[in-house]
Short mmCIF file of C-alpha atoms in Angstrom, two decimals:
data_model
loop_
_atom_site.label_atom_id
_atom_site.label_comp_id
_atom_site.label_asym_id
_atom_site.label_seq_id
_atom_site.Cartn_x
_atom_site.Cartn_y
_atom_site.Cartn_z
CA MET A 1 -21.41 -5.67 -25.03
CA CYS A 2 -21.58 -6.68 -21.91
CA GLU A 3 -17.47 -8.60 -22.02
CA LYS A 4 -15.96 -5.30 -23.52
CA MET A 5 -17.92 -2.99 -21.30
CA LYS A 6 -16.29 -4.90 -18.68
CA LYS A 7 -12.38 -4.77 -20.56
CA VAL A 8 -12.61 -1.59 -20.74
CA GLN A 9 -13.40 -0.65 -16.50
CA THR A 10 -10.40 -3.25 -15.96
CA TRP A 11 -8.19 -0.67 -18.79
CA LEU A 12 -9.55 2.04 -17.40
CA SER A 13 -9.07 1.17 -13.26
CA THR A 14 -5.71 0.14 -14.70
CA VAL A 15 -4.68 3.20 -16.49
CA MET A 16 -6.00 5.64 -13.45
CA GLY A 17 -5.10 3.88 -10.81
CA GLU A 18 -6.08 5.01 -7.49
CA GLN A 19 -7.75 8.84 -9.96
CA PRO A 20 -11.71 8.00 -10.51
CA ILE A 21 -12.03 7.24 -13.49
CA PRO A 22 -13.97 9.87 -15.16
CA GLN A 23 -17.91 9.68 -16.09
CA PHE A 24 -18.62 9.33 -19.35
CA GLU A 25 -21.91 8.48 -21.58
CA VAL A 26 -22.16 4.39 -21.46
CA ASN A 27 -24.01 4.22 -25.86
CA THR A 28 -22.35 1.43 -28.42
CA ARG A 29 -20.16 4.07 -30.06
CA THR A 30 -18.42 5.12 -27.10
CA VAL A 31 -17.55 1.52 -25.12
CA ASP A 32 -16.28 0.85 -29.03
CA ILE A 33 -14.04 3.20 -28.72
CA LEU A 34 -12.88 2.41 -25.55
CA TYR A 35 -12.51 -1.58 -26.42
CA GLN A 36 -10.61 -0.50 -29.25
CA LEU A 37 -8.32 1.12 -27.77
CA ALA A 38 -7.46 -0.61 -24.60
CA LEU A 39 -7.12 -3.11 -26.89
CA ALA A 40 -4.08 -1.15 -28.75
CA SER A 41 -3.02 0.34 -24.93
CA GLU A 42 -2.74 -3.71 -24.23
CA VAL A 43 -0.65 -4.61 -27.52
CA ARG A 44 1.56 -1.69 -26.26
CA CYS A 45 2.07 -2.54 -23.41
CA LYS A 46 3.22 -6.17 -24.69
CA ASP A 47 5.84 -4.61 -26.63
CA THR A 48 6.97 -1.73 -24.18
CA SER A 49 7.29 -5.50 -21.84
CA LEU A 50 8.77 -6.81 -24.01
CA LEU A 51 11.95 -4.97 -25.63
CA ILE A 52 12.53 -3.38 -21.02
CA ASP A 53 12.66 -7.37 -20.72
CA ASP A 54 15.37 -7.51 -24.15
CA PHE A 55 17.07 -3.88 -22.99
CA LYS A 56 17.96 -5.71 -19.38
CA GLN A 57 18.58 -9.16 -20.74
CA LYS A 58 21.27 -6.57 -22.92
CA GLY A 59 22.45 -4.69 -20.19
CA SER A 60 23.77 -7.65 -18.77
CA GLU A 61 25.57 -9.67 -21.67
CA TYR A 62 27.15 -6.27 -21.49
CA ASP A 63 28.34 -6.09 -18.04
CA ALA A 64 29.38 -9.83 -18.15
CA ASP A 65 31.18 -8.37 -21.48
CA SER A 66 32.39 -5.62 -19.79
CA ILE A 67 33.68 -7.60 -16.84
CA HIS A 68 35.34 -10.10 -19.21
CA LEU A 69 37.04 -7.65 -20.92
CA GLN A 70 38.54 -5.56 -18.01
CA GLU A 71 39.53 -8.92 -16.98
CA VAL A 72 41.51 -9.78 -19.87
CA LEU A 73 43.03 -6.22 -20.24
CA LEU A 74 45.05 -6.64 -16.98
CA GLN A 75 45.80 -10.01 -17.60
CA GLY A 76 47.83 -8.62 -20.74
CA VAL A 77 48.96 -5.79 -18.90
CA GLY A 78 50.39 -7.47 -15.95
CA LEU A 79 47.74 -5.78 -13.53
CA SER A 80 44.91 -6.46 -11.19
CA CYS A 81 41.78 -4.26 -10.34
CA GLY A 82 42.74 -3.47 -6.30
CA GLY A 83 46.99 -3.06 -8.43
CA LEU A 84 46.14 -0.42 -9.58
CA SER A 85 46.10 3.41 -8.01
CA LYS A 86 43.76 6.04 -8.15
CA PRO A 87 45.40 8.43 -11.52
CA ALA A 88 45.69 5.19 -12.75
CA GLY A 89 42.13 4.01 -12.17
CA ASP A 90 40.54 7.85 -14.02
CA TYR A 91 43.08 8.18 -16.40
CA MET A 92 41.85 4.66 -17.75
CA SER A 93 38.25 5.79 -17.45
CA ALA A 94 39.36 9.22 -19.08
CA LEU A 95 41.71 6.83 -22.12
CA VAL A 96 38.26 4.88 -22.57
CA ASP A 97 35.64 7.75 -22.73
CA ASN A 98 37.61 9.52 -25.02
CA ALA A 99 37.90 6.44 -27.79
CA MET A 100 33.32 6.39 -26.71
CA VAL A 101 33.71 10.09 -27.97
CA LEU A 102 35.55 10.40 -30.90
CA GLY A 103 33.94 6.03 -32.11
CA VAL A 104 37.73 4.73 -32.30
CA ARG A 105 37.45 1.02 -32.16
CA ASP A 106 40.64 0.62 -29.77
CA THR A 107 42.63 2.90 -27.06
CA SER A 108 45.68 3.12 -29.55
CA LEU A 109 47.80 5.76 -31.53
CA GLY A 110 47.55 4.34 -34.13
CA SER A 111 43.82 4.62 -33.97
CA PHE A 112 43.76 8.63 -31.96
CA ILE A 113 45.96 11.24 -34.25
CA PRO A 114 43.04 9.61 -37.29
CA ALA A 115 40.62 10.47 -34.96
CA VAL A 116 41.48 13.85 -33.73
CA ASN A 117 42.22 14.68 -36.75
CA LYS A 118 39.84 14.55 -38.12
CA LEU A 119 37.67 15.90 -35.84
CA THR A 120 40.70 18.96 -36.38
CA ASN A 121 38.97 19.01 -39.35
CA ASP A 122 35.50 19.91 -38.25
CA VAL A 123 36.13 22.06 -35.32
CA LEU A 124 37.95 24.00 -38.79
CA GLU A 125 35.21 23.82 -41.54
CA ALA A 126 32.74 25.14 -38.14
CA GLU A 127 34.64 27.82 -37.67
CA LYS A 128 34.18 28.50 -41.05
CA SER A 129 31.44 27.47 -41.25
CA ASP A 130 30.76 29.68 -38.88
CA GLU A 131 32.77 33.29 -40.55
CA ARG A 132 30.77 32.19 -43.20
CA LEU A 133 26.89 32.80 -41.46
CA ASP A 134 28.49 35.90 -39.58
CA GLN A 135 29.37 38.12 -42.37
CA GLU A 136 25.75 37.08 -44.50
CA MET A 137 24.64 38.06 -40.51
CA LYS A 138 26.29 41.72 -41.31
CA ALA A 139 25.08 41.46 -44.76
CA LEU A 140 21.80 40.39 -43.26
CA ARG A 141 22.27 43.37 -41.10
CA LYS A 142 22.97 45.95 -43.83
CA ASN A 143 20.51 45.13 -45.77
CA LEU A 144 17.80 45.14 -43.03
CA GLY A 145 19.11 48.43 -41.28
CA ALA A 146 18.42 50.01 -45.12
CA THR A 147 15.29 47.99 -45.52
CA LEU A 148 14.17 49.60 -42.05
CA VAL A 149 15.75 53.09 -43.77
CA LEU A 150 13.52 52.91 -46.53
CA ARG A 151 11.12 51.78 -45.23
CA LYS A 152 10.75 54.88 -43.27
CA ASN A 153 11.04 57.10 -46.28
CA LEU A 154 8.11 55.19 -47.71
CA GLN A 155 5.86 55.45 -44.85
CA GLU A 156 6.81 58.92 -44.45
CA ASP A 157 5.79 59.58 -48.57
CA ILE A 158 2.95 57.57 -48.09
CA ASN A 159 1.43 59.58 -44.71
CA LYS A 160 2.79 63.28 -46.34
CA THR A 161 0.74 61.89 -50.08
CA VAL A 162 -1.88 61.49 -47.75
CA LYS A 163 -2.38 64.62 -46.48
CA ASP A 164 -1.28 66.02 -49.67
CA GLN A 165 -4.32 64.36 -50.61
CA ALA A 166 -6.26 65.65 -48.10
CA VAL A 167 -5.96 69.26 -48.54
CA GLY A 168 -6.41 68.57 -52.23
CA GLY A 169 -10.15 67.03 -52.16
CA ALA A 170 -10.39 69.83 -49.35
CA GLN A 171 -9.16 72.76 -52.19
CA ALA A 172 -10.75 70.63 -54.81
CA GLU A 173 -14.44 70.89 -52.77
CA GLU A 174 -13.53 74.69 -52.18
CA ARG A 175 -12.43 75.36 -56.07
CA LEU A 176 -16.37 73.59 -56.84
CA LEU A 177 -18.45 74.72 -54.00
CA ASN A 178 -16.64 78.36 -55.53
CA MET A 179 -17.15 77.81 -59.09
CA ASP A 180 -20.91 76.76 -58.33
CA PHE A 181 -21.26 80.64 -56.34
CA VAL A 182 -19.90 82.10 -59.44
CA LYS A 183 -21.66 80.36 -62.18
CA THR A 184 -24.73 81.38 -60.20
CA LYS A 185 -23.89 85.01 -59.51
CA SER A 186 -22.93 84.82 -63.26
CA ARG A 187 -26.74 83.56 -64.54
CA GLU A 188 -27.99 85.86 -62.05
CA LEU A 189 -26.12 88.66 -63.38
CA ILE A 190 -26.88 87.32 -66.57
CA ASN A 191 -30.55 87.68 -66.10
CA ARG A 192 -30.16 91.43 -64.66
CA ARG A 193 -28.57 92.01 -66.92
CA LYS A 194 -30.98 90.51 -69.26
CA ILE A 195 -33.34 92.42 -67.28
CA ALA A 196 -31.74 96.01 -67.53
CA GLU A 197 -31.99 95.74 -71.24
CA ASP A 198 -35.50 94.87 -71.51
CA GLN A 199 -36.24 97.02 -69.47
CA ILE A 200 -33.93 100.00 -70.92
CA SER A 201 -35.91 99.03 -74.40
CA SER A 202 -39.32 99.98 -72.97
CA ARG A 203 -38.45 102.76 -71.97
CA ASN A 204 -36.97 103.92 -75.77
CA MET A 205 -33.12 105.46 -73.75
CA ASN A 206 -30.66 107.59 -75.64
CA LYS A 207 -28.28 105.19 -76.13
CA LYS A 208 -25.70 107.92 -75.81
CA PHE A 209 -26.25 107.03 -72.50
CA SER A 210 -25.83 103.27 -72.55
CA HIS A 211 -22.01 102.20 -70.83
CA GLN A 212 -20.62 101.73 -74.21
CA ALA A 213 -20.74 105.52 -75.41
CA LEU A 214 -20.16 107.22 -71.76
CA MET A 215 -17.40 104.90 -71.86
CA GLU A 216 -16.17 106.59 -74.88
CA THR A 217 -16.97 109.45 -73.63
CA PHE A 218 -14.49 108.96 -70.93
CA GLU A 219 -11.71 108.50 -72.84
CA GLU A 220 -12.21 111.65 -75.26
CA VAL A 221 -12.23 113.42 -71.75
CA ASN A 222 -8.61 111.63 -70.59
CA THR A 223 -7.10 112.33 -73.92
CA LEU A 224 -8.17 115.70 -74.29
CA ARG A 225 -7.21 116.11 -70.67
CA HIS A 226 -3.23 114.57 -72.32
CA GLU A 227 -4.06 117.34 -74.84
CA ILE A 228 -4.18 120.70 -72.42
CA ILE A 229 -0.58 119.67 -70.69
CA PRO A 230 1.88 119.94 -73.59
CA LEU A 231 -0.05 123.90 -74.43
CA THR A 232 0.18 125.14 -70.35
CA LYS A 233 3.71 123.89 -71.73
CA LYS A 234 4.09 126.10 -74.29
CA LEU A 235 2.76 129.08 -72.39
CA GLU A 236 5.31 128.88 -70.32
CA PRO A 237 7.78 130.97 -72.00
CA TYR A 238 5.63 133.90 -72.78
CA LEU A 239 4.31 134.26 -69.33
CA ASP A 240 8.19 135.77 -68.20
CA LEU A 241 7.61 138.29 -70.93
CA SER A 242 7.18 142.14 -70.63
CA PRO A 243 3.42 142.67 -71.83
CA SER A 244 5.23 145.42 -75.03
CA PRO A 245 5.30 143.75 -77.91
CA SER A 246 2.44 143.13 -79.81
CA LEU A 247 2.94 139.41 -81.45
CA ALA A 248 3.27 138.41 -77.67
CA GLN A 249 0.29 139.41 -77.82
CA VAL A 250 -1.15 137.18 -80.76
CA LYS A 251 0.69 134.47 -79.70
CA VAL A 252 -1.18 135.24 -76.27
CA GLU A 253 -4.74 135.38 -77.58
CA GLU A 254 -4.08 132.15 -79.53
CA ALA A 255 -3.22 130.13 -76.29
CA LYS A 256 -5.83 131.51 -74.53
CA ARG A 257 -8.40 130.84 -77.86
CA GLU A 258 -7.05 127.27 -78.06
CA LEU A 259 -6.55 126.75 -73.97
CA ALA A 260 -10.53 128.27 -74.06
CA ALA A 261 -11.57 125.88 -76.72
CA ILE A 262 -10.57 122.80 -75.23
CA ASP A 263 -11.75 123.84 -72.18
CA ALA A 264 -15.19 124.34 -73.58
CA LYS A 265 -15.11 121.30 -74.88
CA LEU A 266 -13.67 118.81 -71.82
CA GLU A 267 -16.89 120.95 -70.14
CA VAL A 268 -19.40 119.51 -72.82
CA ASN A 269 -17.96 116.36 -72.07
CA MET A 270 -18.32 116.36 -68.02
CA ASP A 271 -22.07 117.67 -68.71
CA PHE A 272 -22.42 115.24 -70.95
CA MET A 273 -21.49 112.51 -68.12
CA GLN A 274 -23.02 114.45 -64.94
CA LYS A 275 -26.78 113.58 -67.59
#
Protein backbone atom coordinates (compact mmCIF):
# COMPACT_ATOMS: atom_id res chain seq x y z
CA MET A 1 0.00 0.00 0.00
CA CYS A 2 2.81 2.46 0.91
CA GLU A 3 4.83 1.60 -2.22
CA LYS A 4 1.78 2.10 -4.42
CA MET A 5 1.03 5.41 -2.73
CA LYS A 6 4.60 6.62 -3.30
CA LYS A 7 4.37 5.56 -6.94
CA VAL A 8 1.06 7.43 -7.31
CA GLN A 9 2.44 10.56 -5.68
CA THR A 10 5.50 10.54 -7.93
CA TRP A 11 3.37 10.02 -11.05
CA LEU A 12 0.91 12.78 -10.07
CA SER A 13 3.78 15.20 -9.39
CA THR A 14 5.26 14.43 -12.81
CA VAL A 15 1.92 14.80 -14.60
CA MET A 16 0.74 17.94 -12.80
CA GLY A 17 4.13 19.66 -12.91
CA GLU A 18 3.99 22.99 -11.11
CA GLN A 19 0.22 22.76 -10.55
CA PRO A 20 -0.99 21.51 -7.16
CA ILE A 21 -2.12 17.90 -6.93
CA PRO A 22 -5.94 17.72 -6.59
CA GLN A 23 -7.30 16.37 -3.34
CA PHE A 24 -8.80 12.88 -3.47
CA GLU A 25 -10.06 10.33 -1.03
CA VAL A 26 -7.28 8.00 -0.06
CA ASN A 27 -8.48 4.42 0.19
CA THR A 28 -7.52 1.07 -1.24
CA ARG A 29 -9.74 1.38 -4.31
CA THR A 30 -8.64 4.88 -5.38
CA VAL A 31 -4.96 4.05 -4.76
CA ASP A 32 -5.25 0.87 -6.86
CA ILE A 33 -6.94 2.78 -9.72
CA LEU A 34 -4.34 5.56 -9.67
CA TYR A 35 -1.53 3.00 -9.45
CA GLN A 36 -2.82 1.17 -12.55
CA LEU A 37 -3.09 4.53 -14.36
CA ALA A 38 0.47 5.39 -13.37
CA LEU A 39 1.78 2.07 -14.72
CA ALA A 40 -0.17 2.47 -17.96
CA SER A 41 1.07 6.05 -18.31
CA GLU A 42 4.72 4.97 -17.85
CA VAL A 43 4.30 2.26 -20.50
CA ARG A 44 2.79 4.72 -22.97
CA CYS A 45 5.46 7.31 -22.22
CA LYS A 46 8.16 4.72 -22.88
CA ASP A 47 6.47 3.69 -26.14
CA THR A 48 6.13 7.32 -27.17
CA SER A 49 9.76 8.01 -26.34
CA LEU A 50 10.87 5.02 -28.40
CA LEU A 51 8.66 6.15 -31.28
CA ILE A 52 10.10 9.68 -31.13
CA ASP A 53 13.64 8.32 -31.13
CA ASP A 54 12.76 6.13 -34.10
CA PHE A 55 11.29 9.12 -35.99
CA LYS A 56 14.38 11.18 -35.19
CA GLN A 57 16.65 8.40 -36.45
CA LYS A 58 14.58 8.01 -39.64
CA GLY A 59 14.62 11.78 -40.10
CA SER A 60 18.38 11.80 -39.86
CA GLU A 61 18.58 8.93 -42.34
CA TYR A 62 16.22 10.74 -44.74
CA ASP A 63 18.28 13.92 -44.48
CA ALA A 64 21.48 11.96 -45.23
CA ASP A 65 19.80 10.21 -48.18
CA SER A 66 18.49 13.54 -49.46
CA ILE A 67 21.93 15.10 -49.32
CA HIS A 68 23.44 12.06 -51.03
CA LEU A 69 20.79 11.99 -53.78
CA GLN A 70 21.17 15.74 -54.30
CA GLU A 71 24.91 15.33 -54.74
CA VAL A 72 24.41 12.41 -57.15
CA LEU A 73 21.83 14.36 -59.16
CA LEU A 74 23.96 17.46 -59.42
CA GLN A 75 27.07 15.47 -60.27
CA GLY A 76 25.11 13.51 -62.92
CA VAL A 77 24.11 16.67 -64.78
CA GLY A 78 27.40 18.37 -64.14
CA LEU A 79 26.02 21.02 -61.76
CA SER A 80 26.80 22.12 -58.26
CA CYS A 81 24.62 23.70 -55.56
CA GLY A 82 26.40 27.03 -56.02
CA GLY A 83 26.14 26.82 -59.82
CA LEU A 84 22.28 26.89 -59.90
CA SER A 85 20.55 30.25 -60.23
CA LYS A 86 17.66 31.10 -58.00
CA PRO A 87 14.98 30.57 -60.72
CA ALA A 88 16.55 27.21 -61.60
CA GLY A 89 16.50 26.21 -57.94
CA ASP A 90 12.87 27.29 -57.68
CA TYR A 91 11.98 25.29 -60.80
CA MET A 92 13.81 22.29 -59.40
CA SER A 93 11.95 22.55 -56.10
CA ALA A 94 8.60 22.95 -57.91
CA LEU A 95 9.36 19.89 -60.03
CA VAL A 96 10.17 17.86 -56.96
CA ASP A 97 7.01 19.08 -55.20
CA ASN A 98 4.86 18.17 -58.20
CA ALA A 99 6.45 14.74 -58.36
CA MET A 100 5.68 14.20 -54.69
CA VAL A 101 2.07 15.41 -55.10
CA LEU A 102 1.50 13.20 -58.15
CA GLY A 103 3.22 10.25 -56.46
CA VAL A 104 5.57 9.41 -59.35
CA ARG A 105 8.80 7.52 -58.89
CA ASP A 106 10.91 10.05 -60.81
CA THR A 107 10.67 13.38 -62.61
CA SER A 108 10.80 12.00 -66.14
CA LEU A 109 8.19 12.92 -68.77
CA GLY A 110 7.09 9.28 -69.01
CA SER A 111 6.15 9.39 -65.33
CA PHE A 112 4.51 12.83 -65.35
CA ILE A 113 2.19 12.30 -68.36
CA PRO A 114 0.33 9.21 -67.00
CA ALA A 115 0.09 10.87 -63.61
CA VAL A 116 -1.33 14.08 -65.13
CA ASN A 117 -3.75 12.05 -67.29
CA LYS A 118 -4.91 10.16 -64.24
CA LEU A 119 -5.35 13.42 -62.34
CA THR A 120 -7.30 14.87 -65.30
CA ASN A 121 -9.58 11.82 -65.36
CA ASP A 122 -10.11 12.17 -61.64
CA VAL A 123 -11.05 15.83 -62.12
CA LEU A 124 -13.54 14.93 -64.90
CA GLU A 125 -15.07 12.20 -62.75
CA ALA A 126 -15.31 14.65 -59.87
CA GLU A 127 -17.00 17.22 -62.15
CA LYS A 128 -19.47 14.57 -63.36
CA SER A 129 -20.12 13.55 -59.80
CA ASP A 130 -20.66 17.20 -58.83
CA GLU A 131 -23.08 17.66 -61.75
CA ARG A 132 -24.98 14.52 -60.79
CA LEU A 133 -25.11 15.61 -57.17
CA ASP A 134 -26.29 19.07 -58.29
CA GLN A 135 -29.15 17.50 -60.28
CA GLU A 136 -30.07 15.29 -57.36
CA MET A 137 -29.97 18.34 -55.09
CA LYS A 138 -32.32 20.25 -57.43
CA ALA A 139 -34.70 17.29 -57.48
CA LEU A 140 -34.56 17.06 -53.71
CA ARG A 141 -35.24 20.80 -53.39
CA LYS A 142 -38.21 20.47 -55.75
CA ASN A 143 -39.55 17.50 -53.82
CA LEU A 144 -38.91 19.35 -50.58
CA GLY A 145 -40.89 22.35 -51.84
CA ALA A 146 -43.79 20.11 -52.88
CA THR A 147 -43.60 18.30 -49.56
CA LEU A 148 -43.66 21.59 -47.64
CA VAL A 149 -46.70 22.77 -49.66
CA LEU A 150 -48.42 19.45 -49.04
CA ARG A 151 -47.57 19.65 -45.34
CA LYS A 152 -48.98 23.19 -45.18
CA ASN A 153 -52.20 22.08 -46.90
CA LEU A 154 -52.49 19.08 -44.60
CA GLN A 155 -51.93 21.28 -41.57
CA GLU A 156 -54.62 23.69 -42.77
CA ASP A 157 -57.00 20.76 -43.36
CA ILE A 158 -56.23 19.41 -39.90
CA ASN A 159 -56.83 22.82 -38.31
CA LYS A 160 -60.08 23.20 -40.26
CA THR A 161 -61.17 19.69 -39.28
CA VAL A 162 -60.38 20.35 -35.62
CA LYS A 163 -62.30 23.63 -35.80
CA ASP A 164 -65.26 21.96 -37.54
CA GLN A 165 -65.20 19.18 -34.95
CA ALA A 166 -65.24 21.74 -32.15
CA VAL A 167 -68.15 23.61 -33.79
CA GLY A 168 -69.93 20.34 -34.55
CA GLY A 169 -69.42 19.18 -30.99
CA ALA A 170 -70.89 22.42 -29.66
CA GLN A 171 -73.83 22.16 -32.06
CA ALA A 172 -74.37 18.51 -31.15
CA GLU A 173 -74.29 19.40 -27.47
CA GLU A 174 -76.76 22.23 -28.10
CA ARG A 175 -79.02 19.84 -30.04
CA LEU A 176 -78.86 17.34 -27.20
CA LEU A 177 -79.83 20.07 -24.76
CA ASN A 178 -82.66 21.16 -27.05
CA MET A 179 -83.73 17.55 -27.45
CA ASP A 180 -83.77 17.08 -23.71
CA PHE A 181 -85.78 20.30 -23.38
CA VAL A 182 -88.23 19.16 -26.07
CA LYS A 183 -88.57 15.74 -24.45
CA THR A 184 -89.21 17.36 -21.07
CA LYS A 185 -91.78 19.74 -22.58
CA SER A 186 -93.37 16.87 -24.50
CA ARG A 187 -93.75 14.82 -21.33
CA GLU A 188 -95.10 17.89 -19.55
CA LEU A 189 -97.66 18.55 -22.32
CA ILE A 190 -98.66 14.88 -22.36
CA ASN A 191 -99.21 15.00 -18.62
CA ARG A 192 -101.17 18.26 -18.90
CA ARG A 193 -103.27 16.81 -21.72
CA LYS A 194 -103.96 13.71 -19.70
CA ILE A 195 -104.93 15.84 -16.71
CA ALA A 196 -107.18 17.98 -18.92
CA GLU A 197 -108.81 14.87 -20.45
CA ASP A 198 -109.38 13.46 -17.00
CA GLN A 199 -110.95 16.76 -15.90
CA ILE A 200 -113.18 16.84 -18.99
CA SER A 201 -114.21 13.23 -18.40
CA SER A 202 -114.98 13.96 -14.74
CA ARG A 203 -117.18 16.95 -15.67
CA ASN A 204 -119.14 15.00 -18.34
CA MET A 205 -118.34 17.65 -20.96
CA ASN A 206 -120.24 17.42 -24.26
CA LYS A 207 -118.08 15.99 -27.07
CA LYS A 208 -119.24 18.72 -29.45
CA PHE A 209 -116.96 21.14 -27.57
CA SER A 210 -113.89 19.00 -28.15
CA HIS A 211 -111.05 20.26 -30.26
CA GLN A 212 -111.83 17.88 -33.11
CA ALA A 213 -115.50 18.91 -33.18
CA LEU A 214 -114.60 22.59 -33.21
CA MET A 215 -112.16 22.04 -36.08
CA GLU A 216 -114.82 20.20 -38.07
CA THR A 217 -117.27 23.06 -37.47
CA PHE A 218 -114.64 25.55 -38.57
CA GLU A 219 -114.12 23.58 -41.78
CA GLU A 220 -117.85 23.59 -42.44
CA VAL A 221 -117.96 27.37 -41.94
CA ASN A 222 -115.17 27.83 -44.46
CA THR A 223 -116.97 25.56 -46.91
CA LEU A 224 -120.18 27.59 -46.58
CA ARG A 225 -118.26 30.82 -47.08
CA HIS A 226 -116.87 29.44 -50.32
CA GLU A 227 -120.38 28.40 -51.42
CA ILE A 228 -121.70 31.98 -50.89
CA ILE A 229 -119.18 33.42 -53.39
CA PRO A 230 -120.69 31.78 -56.56
CA LEU A 231 -124.24 32.61 -55.40
CA THR A 232 -123.29 36.24 -54.94
CA LYS A 233 -121.78 36.28 -58.40
CA LYS A 234 -124.94 34.60 -59.70
CA LEU A 235 -127.05 37.51 -58.40
CA GLU A 236 -124.84 40.18 -59.92
CA PRO A 237 -126.46 40.05 -63.45
CA TYR A 238 -129.92 40.54 -61.92
CA LEU A 239 -128.96 43.57 -59.90
CA ASP A 240 -128.78 45.72 -63.07
CA LEU A 241 -132.29 44.67 -64.36
CA SER A 242 -135.31 46.92 -63.98
CA PRO A 243 -138.01 45.60 -61.53
CA SER A 244 -140.56 44.94 -64.27
CA PRO A 245 -140.85 41.22 -65.10
CA SER A 246 -142.24 38.83 -62.56
CA LEU A 247 -139.71 36.18 -63.58
CA ALA A 248 -136.82 38.32 -62.41
CA GLN A 249 -138.66 38.82 -59.14
CA VAL A 250 -139.00 35.07 -58.74
CA LYS A 251 -135.33 34.49 -59.46
CA VAL A 252 -134.36 37.20 -57.03
CA GLU A 253 -136.59 35.73 -54.33
CA GLU A 254 -135.08 32.25 -54.85
CA ALA A 255 -131.57 33.60 -54.64
CA LYS A 256 -132.46 35.58 -51.52
CA ARG A 257 -133.95 32.49 -49.91
CA GLU A 258 -130.82 30.45 -50.70
CA LEU A 259 -128.65 33.23 -49.38
CA ALA A 260 -130.76 33.56 -46.24
CA ALA A 261 -130.58 29.82 -45.65
CA ILE A 262 -126.81 29.86 -45.96
CA ASP A 263 -126.56 32.90 -43.69
CA ALA A 264 -128.75 31.22 -41.11
CA LYS A 265 -126.66 28.10 -41.24
CA LEU A 266 -123.51 30.19 -40.98
CA GLU A 267 -124.88 32.07 -37.94
CA VAL A 268 -125.76 28.79 -36.25
CA ASN A 269 -122.24 27.51 -36.75
CA MET A 270 -120.73 30.79 -35.53
CA ASP A 271 -122.93 30.76 -32.42
CA PHE A 272 -121.97 27.16 -31.84
CA MET A 273 -118.28 28.03 -32.04
CA GLN A 274 -118.69 31.02 -29.72
CA LYS A 275 -120.41 28.87 -27.13
